[in-house]
Short mmCIF file of C-alpha atoms in Angstrom, two decimals:
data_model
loop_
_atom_site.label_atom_id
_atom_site.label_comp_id
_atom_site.label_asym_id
_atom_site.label_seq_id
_atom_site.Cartn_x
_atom_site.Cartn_y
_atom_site.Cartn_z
CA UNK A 49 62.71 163.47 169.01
CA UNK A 50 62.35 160.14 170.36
CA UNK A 51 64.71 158.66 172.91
CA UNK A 52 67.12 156.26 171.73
CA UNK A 53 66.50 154.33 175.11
CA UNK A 54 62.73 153.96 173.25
CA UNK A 55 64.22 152.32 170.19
CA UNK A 56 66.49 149.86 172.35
CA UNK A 57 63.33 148.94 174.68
CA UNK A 58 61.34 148.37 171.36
CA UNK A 59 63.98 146.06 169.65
CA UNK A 60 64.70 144.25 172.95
CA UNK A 61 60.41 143.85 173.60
CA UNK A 62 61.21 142.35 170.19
CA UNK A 63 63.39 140.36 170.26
CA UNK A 64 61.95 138.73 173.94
CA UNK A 65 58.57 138.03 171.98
CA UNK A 66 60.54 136.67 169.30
CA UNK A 67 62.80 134.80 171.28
CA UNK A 68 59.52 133.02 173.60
CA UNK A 69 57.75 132.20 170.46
CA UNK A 70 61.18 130.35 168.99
CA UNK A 71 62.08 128.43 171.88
CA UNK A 72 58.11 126.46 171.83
CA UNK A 73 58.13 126.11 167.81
CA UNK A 74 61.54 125.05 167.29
CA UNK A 75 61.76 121.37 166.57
CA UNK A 76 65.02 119.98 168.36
CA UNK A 77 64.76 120.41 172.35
CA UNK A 78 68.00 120.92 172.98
CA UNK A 79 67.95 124.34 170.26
CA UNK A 80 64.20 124.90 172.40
CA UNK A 81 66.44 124.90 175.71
CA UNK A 82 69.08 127.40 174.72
CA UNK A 83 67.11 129.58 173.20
CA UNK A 84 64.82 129.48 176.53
CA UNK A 85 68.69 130.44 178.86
CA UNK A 86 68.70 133.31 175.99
CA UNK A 87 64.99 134.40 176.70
CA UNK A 88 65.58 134.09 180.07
CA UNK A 89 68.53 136.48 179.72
CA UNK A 90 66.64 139.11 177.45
CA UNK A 91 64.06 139.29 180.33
CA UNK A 92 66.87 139.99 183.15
CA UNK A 93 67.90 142.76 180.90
CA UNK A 94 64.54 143.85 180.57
CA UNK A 95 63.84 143.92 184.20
CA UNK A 96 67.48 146.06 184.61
CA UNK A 97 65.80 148.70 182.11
CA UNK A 98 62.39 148.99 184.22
CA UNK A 99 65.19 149.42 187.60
CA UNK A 100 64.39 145.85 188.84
CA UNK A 101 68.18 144.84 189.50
CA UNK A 102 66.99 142.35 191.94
CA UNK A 103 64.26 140.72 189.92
CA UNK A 104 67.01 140.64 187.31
CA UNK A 105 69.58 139.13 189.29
CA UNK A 106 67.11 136.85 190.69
CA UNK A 107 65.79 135.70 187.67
CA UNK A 108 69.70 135.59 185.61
CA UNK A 109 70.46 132.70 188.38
CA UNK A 110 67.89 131.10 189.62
CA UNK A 111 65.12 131.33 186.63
CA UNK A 112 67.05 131.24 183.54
CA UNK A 113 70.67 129.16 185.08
CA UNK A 114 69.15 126.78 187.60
CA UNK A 115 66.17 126.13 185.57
CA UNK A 116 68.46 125.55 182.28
CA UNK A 117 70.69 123.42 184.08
CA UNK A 118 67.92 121.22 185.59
CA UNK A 119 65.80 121.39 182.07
CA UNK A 120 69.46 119.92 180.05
CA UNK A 121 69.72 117.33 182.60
CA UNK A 122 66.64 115.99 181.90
CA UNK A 123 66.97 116.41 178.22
CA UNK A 124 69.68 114.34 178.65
CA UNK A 125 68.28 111.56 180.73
CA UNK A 126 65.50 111.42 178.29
CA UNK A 127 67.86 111.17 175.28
CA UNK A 128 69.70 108.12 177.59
CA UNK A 129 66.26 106.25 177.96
CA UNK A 130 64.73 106.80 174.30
CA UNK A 131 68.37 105.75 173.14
CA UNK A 132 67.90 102.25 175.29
CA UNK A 133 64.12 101.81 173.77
CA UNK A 134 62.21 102.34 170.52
CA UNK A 135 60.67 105.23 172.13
CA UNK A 136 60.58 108.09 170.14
CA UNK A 137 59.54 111.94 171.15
CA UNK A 138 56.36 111.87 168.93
CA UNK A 139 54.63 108.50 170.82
CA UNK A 140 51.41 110.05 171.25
CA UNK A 141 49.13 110.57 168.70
CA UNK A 142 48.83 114.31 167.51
CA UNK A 143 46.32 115.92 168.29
CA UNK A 144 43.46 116.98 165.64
CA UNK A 145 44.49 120.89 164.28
CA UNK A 146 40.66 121.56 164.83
CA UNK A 147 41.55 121.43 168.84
CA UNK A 148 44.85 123.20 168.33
CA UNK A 149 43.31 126.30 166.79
CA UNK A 150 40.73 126.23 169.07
CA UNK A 151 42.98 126.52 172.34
CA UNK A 152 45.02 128.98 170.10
CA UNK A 153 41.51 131.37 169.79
CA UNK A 154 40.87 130.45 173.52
CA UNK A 155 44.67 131.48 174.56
CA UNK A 156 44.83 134.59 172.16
CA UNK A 157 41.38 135.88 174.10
CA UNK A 158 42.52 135.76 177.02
CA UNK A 159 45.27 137.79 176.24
CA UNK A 160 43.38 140.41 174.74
CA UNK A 161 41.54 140.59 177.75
CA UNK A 162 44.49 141.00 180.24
CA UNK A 163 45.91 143.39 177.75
CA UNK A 164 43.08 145.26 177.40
CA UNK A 165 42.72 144.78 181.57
CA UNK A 166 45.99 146.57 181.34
CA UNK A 167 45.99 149.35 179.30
CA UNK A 168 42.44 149.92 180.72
CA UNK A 169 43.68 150.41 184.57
CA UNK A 170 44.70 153.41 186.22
CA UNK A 171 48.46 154.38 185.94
CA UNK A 172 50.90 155.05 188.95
CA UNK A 173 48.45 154.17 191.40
CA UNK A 174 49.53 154.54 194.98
CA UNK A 175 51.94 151.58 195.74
CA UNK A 176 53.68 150.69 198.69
CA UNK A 177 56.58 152.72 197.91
CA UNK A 178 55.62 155.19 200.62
CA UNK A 179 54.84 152.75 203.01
CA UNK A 180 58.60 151.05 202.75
CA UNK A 181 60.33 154.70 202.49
CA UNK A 182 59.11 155.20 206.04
CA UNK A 183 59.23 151.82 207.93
CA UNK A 184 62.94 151.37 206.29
CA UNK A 185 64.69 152.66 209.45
CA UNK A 186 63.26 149.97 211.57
CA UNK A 187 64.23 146.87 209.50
CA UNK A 188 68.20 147.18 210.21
CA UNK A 189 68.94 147.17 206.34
CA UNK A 190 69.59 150.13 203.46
CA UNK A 191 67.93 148.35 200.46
CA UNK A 192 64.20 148.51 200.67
CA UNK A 193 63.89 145.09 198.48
CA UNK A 194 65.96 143.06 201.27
CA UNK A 195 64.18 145.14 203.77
CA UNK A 196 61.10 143.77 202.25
CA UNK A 197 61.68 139.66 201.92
CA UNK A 198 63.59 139.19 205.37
CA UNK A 199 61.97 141.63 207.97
CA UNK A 200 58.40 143.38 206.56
CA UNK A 201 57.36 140.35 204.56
CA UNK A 202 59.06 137.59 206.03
CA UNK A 203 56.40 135.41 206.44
CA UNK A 204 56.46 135.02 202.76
CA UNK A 205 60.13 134.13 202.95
CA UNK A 206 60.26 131.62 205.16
CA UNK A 207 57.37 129.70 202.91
CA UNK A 208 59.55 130.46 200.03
CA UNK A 209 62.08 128.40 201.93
CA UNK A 210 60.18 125.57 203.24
CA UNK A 211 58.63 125.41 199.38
CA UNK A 212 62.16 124.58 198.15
CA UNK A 213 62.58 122.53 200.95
CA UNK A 214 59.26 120.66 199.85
CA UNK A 215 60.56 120.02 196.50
CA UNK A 216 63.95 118.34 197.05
CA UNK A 217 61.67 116.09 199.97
CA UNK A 218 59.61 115.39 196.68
CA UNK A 219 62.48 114.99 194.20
CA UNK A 220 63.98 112.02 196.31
CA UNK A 221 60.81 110.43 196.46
CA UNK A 222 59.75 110.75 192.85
CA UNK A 223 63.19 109.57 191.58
CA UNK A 224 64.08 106.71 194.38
CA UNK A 225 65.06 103.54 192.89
CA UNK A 226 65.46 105.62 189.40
CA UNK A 227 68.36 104.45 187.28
CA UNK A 228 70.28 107.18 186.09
CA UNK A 229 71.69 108.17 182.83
CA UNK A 230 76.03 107.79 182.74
CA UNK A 231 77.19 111.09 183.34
CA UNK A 232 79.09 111.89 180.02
CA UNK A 233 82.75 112.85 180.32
CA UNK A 234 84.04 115.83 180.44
CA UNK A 235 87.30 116.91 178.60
CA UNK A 236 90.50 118.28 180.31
CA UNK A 237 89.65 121.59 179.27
CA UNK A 238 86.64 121.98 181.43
CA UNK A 239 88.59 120.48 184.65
CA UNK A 240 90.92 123.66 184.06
CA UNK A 241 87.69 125.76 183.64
CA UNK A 242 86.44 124.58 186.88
CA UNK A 243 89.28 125.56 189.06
CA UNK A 244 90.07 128.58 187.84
CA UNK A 245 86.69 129.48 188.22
CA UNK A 246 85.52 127.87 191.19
CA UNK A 247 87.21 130.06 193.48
CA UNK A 248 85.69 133.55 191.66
CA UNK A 249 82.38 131.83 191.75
CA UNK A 250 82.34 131.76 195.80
CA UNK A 251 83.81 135.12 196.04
CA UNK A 252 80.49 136.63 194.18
CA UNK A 253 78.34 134.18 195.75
CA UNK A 254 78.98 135.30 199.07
CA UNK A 255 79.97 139.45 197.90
CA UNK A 256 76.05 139.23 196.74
CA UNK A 257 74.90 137.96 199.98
CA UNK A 258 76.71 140.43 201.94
CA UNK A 259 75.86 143.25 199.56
CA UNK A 260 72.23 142.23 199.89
CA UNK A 261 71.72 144.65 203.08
CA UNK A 262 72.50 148.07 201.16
CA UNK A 263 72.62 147.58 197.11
CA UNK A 264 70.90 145.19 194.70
CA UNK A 265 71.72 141.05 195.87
CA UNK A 266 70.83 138.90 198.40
CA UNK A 267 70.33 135.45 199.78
CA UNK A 268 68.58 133.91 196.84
CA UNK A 269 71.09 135.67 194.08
CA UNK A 270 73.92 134.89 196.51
CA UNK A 271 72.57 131.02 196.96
CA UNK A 272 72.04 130.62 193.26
CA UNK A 273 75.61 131.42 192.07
CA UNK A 274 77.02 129.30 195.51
CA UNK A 275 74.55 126.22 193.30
CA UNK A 276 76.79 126.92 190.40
CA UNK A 277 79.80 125.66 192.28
CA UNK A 278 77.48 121.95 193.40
CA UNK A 279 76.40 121.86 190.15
CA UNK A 280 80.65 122.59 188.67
CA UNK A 281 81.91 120.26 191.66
CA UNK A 282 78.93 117.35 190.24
CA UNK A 283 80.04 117.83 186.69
CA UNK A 284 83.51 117.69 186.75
CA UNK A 285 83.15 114.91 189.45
CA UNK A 286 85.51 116.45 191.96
CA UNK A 287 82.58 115.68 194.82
CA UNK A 288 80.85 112.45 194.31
CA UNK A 289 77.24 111.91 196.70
CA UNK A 290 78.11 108.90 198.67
CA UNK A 291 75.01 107.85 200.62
CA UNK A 292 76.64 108.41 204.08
CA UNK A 293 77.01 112.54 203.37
CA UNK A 294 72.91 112.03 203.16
CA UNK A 295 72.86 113.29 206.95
CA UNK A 296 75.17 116.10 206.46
CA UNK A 297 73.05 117.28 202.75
CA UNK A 298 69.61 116.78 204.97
CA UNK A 299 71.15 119.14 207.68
CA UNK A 300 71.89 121.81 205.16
CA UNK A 301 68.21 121.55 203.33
CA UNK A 302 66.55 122.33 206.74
CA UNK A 303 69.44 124.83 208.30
CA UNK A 304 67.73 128.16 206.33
CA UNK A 305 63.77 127.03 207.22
CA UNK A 306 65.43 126.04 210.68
CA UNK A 307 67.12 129.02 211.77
CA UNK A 308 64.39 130.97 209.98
CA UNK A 309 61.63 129.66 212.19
CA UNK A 310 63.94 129.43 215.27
CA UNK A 311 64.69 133.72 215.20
CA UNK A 312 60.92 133.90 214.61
CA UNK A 313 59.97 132.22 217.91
CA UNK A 314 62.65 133.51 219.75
CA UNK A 315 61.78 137.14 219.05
CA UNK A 316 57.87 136.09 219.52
CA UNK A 317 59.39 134.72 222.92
CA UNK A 318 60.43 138.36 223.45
CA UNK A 319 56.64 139.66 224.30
CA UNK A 320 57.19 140.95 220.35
CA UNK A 321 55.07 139.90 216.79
CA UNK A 322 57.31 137.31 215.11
CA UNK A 323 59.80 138.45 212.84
CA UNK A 324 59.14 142.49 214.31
CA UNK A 325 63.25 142.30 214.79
CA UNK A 326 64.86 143.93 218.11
CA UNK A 327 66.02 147.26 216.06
CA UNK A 328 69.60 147.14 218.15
CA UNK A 329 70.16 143.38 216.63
CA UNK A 330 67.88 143.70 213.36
CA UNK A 331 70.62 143.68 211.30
CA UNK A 332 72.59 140.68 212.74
CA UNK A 333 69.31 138.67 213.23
CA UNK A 334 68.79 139.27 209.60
CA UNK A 335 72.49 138.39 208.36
CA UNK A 336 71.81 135.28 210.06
CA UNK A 337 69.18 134.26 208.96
CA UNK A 338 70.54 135.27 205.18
CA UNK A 339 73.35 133.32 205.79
CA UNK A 340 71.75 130.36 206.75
CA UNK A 341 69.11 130.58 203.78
CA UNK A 342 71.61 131.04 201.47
CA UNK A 343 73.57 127.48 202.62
CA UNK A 344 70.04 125.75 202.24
CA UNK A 345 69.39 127.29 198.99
CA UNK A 346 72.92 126.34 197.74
CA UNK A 347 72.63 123.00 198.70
CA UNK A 348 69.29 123.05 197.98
CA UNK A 349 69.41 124.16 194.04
CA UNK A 350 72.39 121.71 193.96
CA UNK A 351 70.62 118.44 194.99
CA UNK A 352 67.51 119.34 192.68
CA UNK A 353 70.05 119.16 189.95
CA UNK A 354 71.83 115.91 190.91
CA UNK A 355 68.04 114.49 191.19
CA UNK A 356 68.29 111.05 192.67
CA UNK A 357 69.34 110.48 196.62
CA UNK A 358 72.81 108.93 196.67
CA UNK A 359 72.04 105.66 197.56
CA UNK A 360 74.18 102.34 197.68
CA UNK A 361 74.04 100.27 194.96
CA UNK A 362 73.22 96.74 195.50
CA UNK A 363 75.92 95.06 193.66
CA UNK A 364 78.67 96.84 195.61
CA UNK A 365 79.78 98.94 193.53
CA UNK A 366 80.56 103.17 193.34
CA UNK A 367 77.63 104.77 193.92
CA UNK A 368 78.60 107.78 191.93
CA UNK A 369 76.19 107.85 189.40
CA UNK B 258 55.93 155.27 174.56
CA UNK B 259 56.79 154.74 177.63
CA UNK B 260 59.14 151.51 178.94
CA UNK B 261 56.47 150.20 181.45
CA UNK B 262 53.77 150.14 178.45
CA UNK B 263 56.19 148.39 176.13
CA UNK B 264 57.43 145.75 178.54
CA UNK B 265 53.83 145.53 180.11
CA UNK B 266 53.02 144.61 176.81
CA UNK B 267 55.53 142.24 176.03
CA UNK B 268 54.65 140.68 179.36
CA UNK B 269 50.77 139.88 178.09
CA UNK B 270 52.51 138.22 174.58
CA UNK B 271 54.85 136.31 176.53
CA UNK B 272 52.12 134.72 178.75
CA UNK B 273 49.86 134.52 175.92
CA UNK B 274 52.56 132.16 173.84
CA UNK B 275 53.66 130.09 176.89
CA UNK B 276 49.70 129.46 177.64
CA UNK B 277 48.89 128.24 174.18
CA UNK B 278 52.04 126.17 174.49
CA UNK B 279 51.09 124.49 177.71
CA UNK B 280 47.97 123.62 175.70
CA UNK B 281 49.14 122.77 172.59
CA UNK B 282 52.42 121.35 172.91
CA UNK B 283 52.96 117.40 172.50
CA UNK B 284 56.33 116.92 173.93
CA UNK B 285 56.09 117.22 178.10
CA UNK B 286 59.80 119.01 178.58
CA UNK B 287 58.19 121.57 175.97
CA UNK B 288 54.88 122.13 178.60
CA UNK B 289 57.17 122.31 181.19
CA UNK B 290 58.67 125.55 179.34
CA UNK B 291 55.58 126.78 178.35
CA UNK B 292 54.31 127.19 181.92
CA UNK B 293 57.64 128.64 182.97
CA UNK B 294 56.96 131.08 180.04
CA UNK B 295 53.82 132.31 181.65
CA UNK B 296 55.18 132.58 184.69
CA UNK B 297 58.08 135.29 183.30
CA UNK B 298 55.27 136.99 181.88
CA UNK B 299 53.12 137.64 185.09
CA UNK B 300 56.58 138.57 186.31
CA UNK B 301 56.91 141.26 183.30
CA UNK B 302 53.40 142.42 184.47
CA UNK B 303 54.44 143.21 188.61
CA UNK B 304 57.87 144.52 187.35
CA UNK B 305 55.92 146.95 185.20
CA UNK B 306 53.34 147.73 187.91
CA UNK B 307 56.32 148.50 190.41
CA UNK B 308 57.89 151.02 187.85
CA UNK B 309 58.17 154.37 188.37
CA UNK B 310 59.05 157.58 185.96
CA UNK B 311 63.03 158.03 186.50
CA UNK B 312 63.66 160.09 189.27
CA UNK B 313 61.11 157.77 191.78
CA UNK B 314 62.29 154.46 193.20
CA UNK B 315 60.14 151.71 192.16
CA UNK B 316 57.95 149.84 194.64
CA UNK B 317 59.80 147.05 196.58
CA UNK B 318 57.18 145.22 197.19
CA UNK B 319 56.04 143.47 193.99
CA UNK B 320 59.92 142.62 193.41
CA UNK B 321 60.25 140.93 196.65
CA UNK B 322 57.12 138.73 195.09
CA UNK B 323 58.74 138.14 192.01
CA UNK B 324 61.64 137.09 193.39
CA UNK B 325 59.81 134.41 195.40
CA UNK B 326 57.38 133.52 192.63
CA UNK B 327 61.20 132.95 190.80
CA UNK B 328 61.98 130.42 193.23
CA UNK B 329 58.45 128.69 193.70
CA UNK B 330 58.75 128.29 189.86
CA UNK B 331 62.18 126.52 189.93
CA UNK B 332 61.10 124.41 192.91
CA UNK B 333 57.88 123.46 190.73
CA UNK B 334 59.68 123.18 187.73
CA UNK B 335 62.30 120.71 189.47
CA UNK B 336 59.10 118.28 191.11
CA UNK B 337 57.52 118.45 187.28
CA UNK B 338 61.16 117.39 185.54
CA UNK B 339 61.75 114.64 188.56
CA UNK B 340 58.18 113.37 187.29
CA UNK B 341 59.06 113.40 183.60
CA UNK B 342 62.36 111.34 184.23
CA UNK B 343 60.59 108.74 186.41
CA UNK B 344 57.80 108.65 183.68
CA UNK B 345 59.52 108.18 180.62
CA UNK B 346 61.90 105.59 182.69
CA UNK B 347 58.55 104.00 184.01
CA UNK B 348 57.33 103.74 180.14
CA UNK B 349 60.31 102.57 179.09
CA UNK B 350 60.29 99.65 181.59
CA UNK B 351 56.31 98.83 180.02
CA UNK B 352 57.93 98.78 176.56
CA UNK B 353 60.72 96.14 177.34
#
């Protein structure tokens, strides 16, 4: 008798497979977009079924909604430019199906080697599950995942953090001086939309942030869904950039990495390793610093999405583009 | 069957398609996807290796890595789009 649970993983393995090879084959890019968000989703729910609520989480807000918002905002400044030019998608000369099927061959070997890599190595191995079980007293938190990013690997957190950091430093540079593409209007309907949800979207932004220290959630789920409410706030134009809040935005890119490092030295200040937390204040030290990263991610996610530095225009006028 | 052989699976096909999309595709927004692709599958692959049968909690510590590699991938992702924009903008300039 086969598990019904079998039948569902099967149809959702599926449908994920089915769903990756749509979205790169499909010829419109805004269809390839949505039916990426979809994918995106699909995997989330895979990741619940394998008990990966985090990953899922993590991967529902940032990977499939940040990364769908930023990829439609480019689809749309491209659409703006080609509409302005003769430009078309296809410019380029297609390459010769000879080379195609050759990368294809290449692409499908490799696979068959990781798969066979796969199914060829040695099941359940020892992990560090046992490791965690018995350290997680001393980190000041109840969920071994959180336990994990902000006090037994934090190294790797912090360079997650100063990584995002790096890209919105890069994203100002790339796109400085960079015309932008109208914002199109949005109808009365979505104005409603946005304040009846903006309020429920802060609530679980923060409840997820909090949560993060004993159940599934966190600073980077918690920051993500706070990003929704920048990226509402820049759609329905209830906050416009103005080039004098650059200060304050700068500020809140470098608060996380900032108080991040700053707890580090101060603890390595304390005759201790960096980051090996004071157990009596573990728990605060680490809400801090959560806190913090979660602004900076916010803001962070937010700006990436707007793109271009707010920046006076020349002429005088608004700079609310 | 087992779910960590079926989604380890899945995992391979996914990175498989995305990498002969970041090869073969034409259109740069549609590269752009393609890598992110791969990247979902390595994910599929540590989720899978962190698994354990029901009653054992899975390993923490590849899920605290995916969940950074998640947001290393929409920091990279966000640098590559910025690039695209000024590109096309930069080719459109050429043009006129």
């Amino acid at each position: 008798m086969t598990d019904p649970l079998v039948i569902f993983d099967l149809l959702l393995a599926l449908g994920i497979v089915a769903l990756a090879i749509a979205s790169l084959s499909v010829r419109d890019r805004f269809a390839m977009i949505v039916l990426f968000i979809v994918f995106g989703l699909f995997s989330a729910l895979a990741w619940v079924r394998l008990s990966a609520p985090d990953v899922a989480l993590a991967e529902a807000a940032i990977g499939t909604g940040v990364t769908g918002a930023l990829l439609l905002k480019t689809l749309h400044h491209l659409r703006f430019v080609e509409s302005r030019t003769a430009i078309t998608e296809a410019a380029c000369a297609p390459v010769p199906l000879g080379v195609l099927l050759a990368n294809a061959a290449f692409c499908g070997l490799i696979t068959l080697g990781l798969a066979v890599a796969f199914l060829g190595a040695p099941s359940a191995g020892p992990g560090f599950d046992a490791l965690v079980a018995e350290a997680m007293p001393a980190s000041g938190v109840d969920h071994p995942v959180t336990g994990v990013l902000l006090n037994f690997r934090a190294y790797d957190t912090l360079m997650e953090v100063v990584v995002l950091l790096a890209a919105v430093i890069a994203v100002w540079q790339i796109e400085r001086g960079l015309s932008d593409a109208p914002a199109p209007a949005m109808g009365e309907v979505w104005q409603g939309f946005a304040r009846l949800v903006l309020p429920a979207i802060v609530v679980i932004g923060t409840y997820l942030l909090w949560v993060g220290a004993e159940a599934p959630g966190g600073a980077f789920q918690g920051g993500a869904v706070l990003a929704a409410v920048g990226l509402l706030l820049l759609l329905t134009r209830a906050y416009v950039p103005r080039p004098e809040h650059r200060g304050i935005a700068r500020g809140a890119f470098v608060l996380g990495t900032g108080t991040f490092a700053l707890v580090a030295l101060m603890v390595a200040g304390g005759g201790r390793v960096a980051f090996e937390y004071p157990l009596d204040h573990a728990k605060t030290l680490i809400l801090l610093i959560e806190g913090m990263v979660t602004i900076s991610i916010a803001v962070t996610l937010a700006a990436l999405f707007h793109g271009r530095e707010p920046v006076a225009l020349p002429k005088g006028g608004r700079d609310d583009t | 069957m087992t779910p960590d052989l079926i989604y380890g699976l899945t995992g391979m096909a996914v990175f498989g398609i995305g990498l002969v999309g970041a090869l073969c595709a034409q259109d740069r927004l549609r590269r752009v996807l393609a890598l992110k692709l791969c990247s979902v599958g390595a994910a599929f692959v540590l989720v899978v290796g962190a698994w354990r049968e029901p009653p054992g909690a899975p390993d923490p510590v590849p899920h605290a890595l995916v969940i950074t590699g998640i947001v290393v991938m929409v920091s990279a992702t966000a640098v590559a789009l910025a690039l695209i924009r000024r590109l096309q903008t930069l080719e459109a300039e050429d043009d006129a």
